[in-house]
Amino acid sequence: MAGTFTTRTLTMATGATETMHDLTHACSAFLREAAHGRNGLLNVFTPHPTSGLAIIETGAGSDDDLLAALRGILPADGRWQDRHGSPGHGGGHVLPALVPPHATLPVVNGELELGTAQSVVLVNTGRDSPERQVRLSFLG
């Protein structure tokens, strides 16, 4: 049987502050509809210059630690060459070099293969747009 490709775009409200949104349940729901028990790959992509995707433990403090680390590395101040948008916005444009805008994950028997306590999260440092898109694509 030839491989199949299925894709969907999610839109989520991210508000006007730096945030992390757990996408794990949305990824699993998409795979229930798209994978039909097959093996393959799930690609997750966000097309925004101030957002990235991380595989990280959530709820135990690691998510807050990641945001704090990013604030330390990419402070919202006037040091950035890129000065469009709100003050300090330029640092957010460096985010995808540290937290990439994509992740490709294994799908086994139609289910996302993550390690213990791992979650798929959207990391958003942009404060100028209250909404973000994430594209989920299954190839199997």
Short mmCIF file of C-alpha atoms in Angstrom, two decimals:
data_model
loop_
_atom_site.label_atom_id
_atom_site.label_comp_id
_atom_site.label_asym_id
_atom_site.label_seq_id
_atom_site.Cartn_x
_atom_site.Cartn_y
_atom_site.Cartn_z
CA MET A 1 0.00 0.00 0.00
CA ALA A 2 1.35 3.42 -0.91
CA GLY A 3 2.00 5.94 1.83
CA THR A 4 -0.53 8.61 2.64
CA PHE A 5 -0.14 12.26 3.57
CA THR A 6 -2.73 14.08 5.69
CA THR A 7 -2.43 17.58 7.08
CA ARG A 8 -4.42 19.98 9.25
CA THR A 9 -3.87 23.45 10.66
CA LEU A 10 -4.72 24.27 14.27
CA THR A 11 -5.37 27.85 15.33
CA MET A 12 -4.99 28.80 18.97
CA ALA A 13 -5.30 31.91 21.07
CA THR A 14 -1.93 32.72 22.60
CA GLY A 15 -2.72 36.12 24.10
CA ALA A 16 -0.27 38.95 24.61
CA THR A 17 2.30 37.28 26.87
CA GLU A 18 4.95 34.60 26.41
CA THR A 19 3.30 31.22 26.73
CA MET A 20 3.63 27.50 26.22
CA HIS A 21 0.70 25.50 24.85
CA ASP A 22 0.65 21.73 25.21
CA LEU A 23 -0.21 20.26 21.81
CA THR A 24 0.10 16.58 22.78
CA HIS A 25 -3.64 15.88 22.98
CA ALA A 26 -4.29 17.71 19.70
CA CYS A 27 -1.51 15.68 18.04
CA SER A 28 -2.98 12.42 19.37
CA ALA A 29 -6.50 13.36 18.25
CA PHE A 30 -5.19 14.20 14.77
CA LEU A 31 -3.39 10.85 14.57
CA ARG A 32 -6.55 8.94 15.57
CA GLU A 33 -8.21 10.44 12.47
CA ALA A 34 -5.23 10.39 10.10
CA ALA A 35 -3.01 7.42 10.94
CA HIS A 36 -5.64 4.64 11.24
CA GLY A 37 -3.22 2.45 13.19
CA ARG A 38 -0.36 2.87 10.72
CA ASN A 39 3.29 3.60 11.38
CA GLY A 40 4.77 6.82 10.06
CA LEU A 41 5.91 10.30 10.98
CA LEU A 42 4.12 13.29 12.45
CA ASN A 43 5.56 16.64 11.47
CA VAL A 44 4.53 19.63 13.56
CA PHE A 45 5.30 23.11 12.19
CA THR A 46 4.52 26.68 13.24
CA PRO A 47 4.98 29.43 10.63
CA HIS A 48 5.61 32.28 13.05
CA PRO A 49 8.95 34.06 13.56
CA THR A 50 8.52 34.28 17.34
CA SER A 51 7.34 30.72 18.02
CA GLY A 52 8.96 27.31 18.21
CA LEU A 53 8.15 23.73 19.14
CA ALA A 54 9.70 21.80 21.99
CA ILE A 55 9.47 18.28 23.34
CA ILE A 56 9.54 18.81 27.10
CA GLU A 57 8.03 17.68 30.37
CA THR A 58 5.14 19.93 31.40
CA GLY A 59 3.47 20.54 34.73
CA ALA A 60 6.51 19.78 36.92
CA GLY A 61 8.19 23.14 36.42
CA SER A 62 10.26 22.44 33.31
CA ASP A 63 7.89 24.50 31.18
CA ASP A 64 8.33 27.52 33.48
CA ASP A 65 12.08 26.86 33.57
CA LEU A 66 12.25 26.93 29.76
CA LEU A 67 10.41 30.27 29.59
CA ALA A 68 12.69 31.69 32.31
CA ALA A 69 15.80 30.47 30.45
CA LEU A 70 14.55 32.05 27.23
CA ARG A 71 13.89 35.34 29.05
CA GLY A 72 17.52 35.23 30.23
CA ILE A 73 18.92 34.42 26.79
CA LEU A 74 16.52 36.62 24.79
CA PRO A 75 15.56 39.54 27.06
CA ALA A 76 12.86 41.92 25.84
CA ASP A 77 15.03 45.02 25.75
CA GLY A 78 16.58 47.39 23.23
CA ARG A 79 19.71 45.39 22.35
CA TRP A 80 18.25 43.78 19.22
CA GLN A 81 18.90 44.93 15.64
CA ASP A 82 15.36 43.88 14.65
CA ARG A 83 13.25 46.64 16.19
CA HIS A 84 9.84 46.33 14.53
CA GLY A 85 6.87 45.52 16.74
CA SER A 86 6.75 46.07 20.49
CA PRO A 87 9.91 46.99 22.46
CA GLY A 88 12.24 44.00 22.77
CA HIS A 89 10.37 42.08 20.06
CA GLY A 90 13.61 41.48 18.13
CA GLY A 91 14.80 38.89 20.64
CA GLY A 92 11.74 36.79 19.84
CA HIS A 93 12.87 36.61 16.22
CA VAL A 94 15.99 34.75 17.39
CA LEU A 95 13.85 32.13 19.19
CA PRO A 96 13.49 29.73 16.21
CA ALA A 97 17.28 29.32 16.12
CA LEU A 98 17.11 27.98 19.70
CA VAL A 99 13.65 26.37 19.75
CA PRO A 100 12.99 25.28 16.15
CA PRO A 101 9.64 25.90 14.47
CA HIS A 102 9.32 22.21 13.59
CA ALA A 103 9.46 18.73 15.08
CA THR A 104 9.22 15.33 13.40
CA LEU A 105 8.04 12.55 15.68
CA PRO A 106 7.60 8.79 15.25
CA VAL A 107 4.13 7.30 15.03
CA VAL A 108 3.85 3.61 15.89
CA ASN A 109 0.59 1.73 15.37
CA GLY A 110 -1.19 5.06 14.94
CA GLU A 111 0.04 6.56 18.20
CA LEU A 112 2.57 9.25 18.98
CA GLU A 113 5.77 7.70 20.38
CA LEU A 114 6.92 10.01 23.15
CA GLY A 115 9.09 9.20 26.13
CA THR A 116 7.91 9.20 29.72
CA ALA A 117 6.55 12.63 30.69
CA GLN A 118 7.33 14.16 27.27
CA SER A 119 4.86 16.58 25.71
CA VAL A 120 4.77 18.47 22.42
CA VAL A 121 4.50 22.20 23.18
CA LEU A 122 4.24 25.43 21.24
CA VAL A 123 6.63 27.98 22.73
CA ASN A 124 5.47 31.50 21.93
CA THR A 125 7.45 34.58 22.93
CA GLY A 126 5.59 36.94 20.59
CA ARG A 127 3.40 39.51 22.27
CA ASP A 128 2.19 41.33 19.17
CA SER A 129 -0.15 38.64 17.80
CA PRO A 130 -2.86 37.03 19.96
CA GLU A 131 -3.19 33.96 17.73
CA ARG A 132 -0.86 31.28 16.35
CA GLN A 133 -1.21 28.44 13.84
CA VAL A 134 0.37 25.01 14.01
CA ARG A 135 0.32 22.60 11.06
CA LEU A 136 0.15 18.87 11.81
CA SER A 137 1.11 16.52 8.96
CA PHE A 138 1.10 12.72 9.01
CA LEU A 139 3.05 10.68 6.52
CA GLY A 140 2.50 6.96 6.75
#
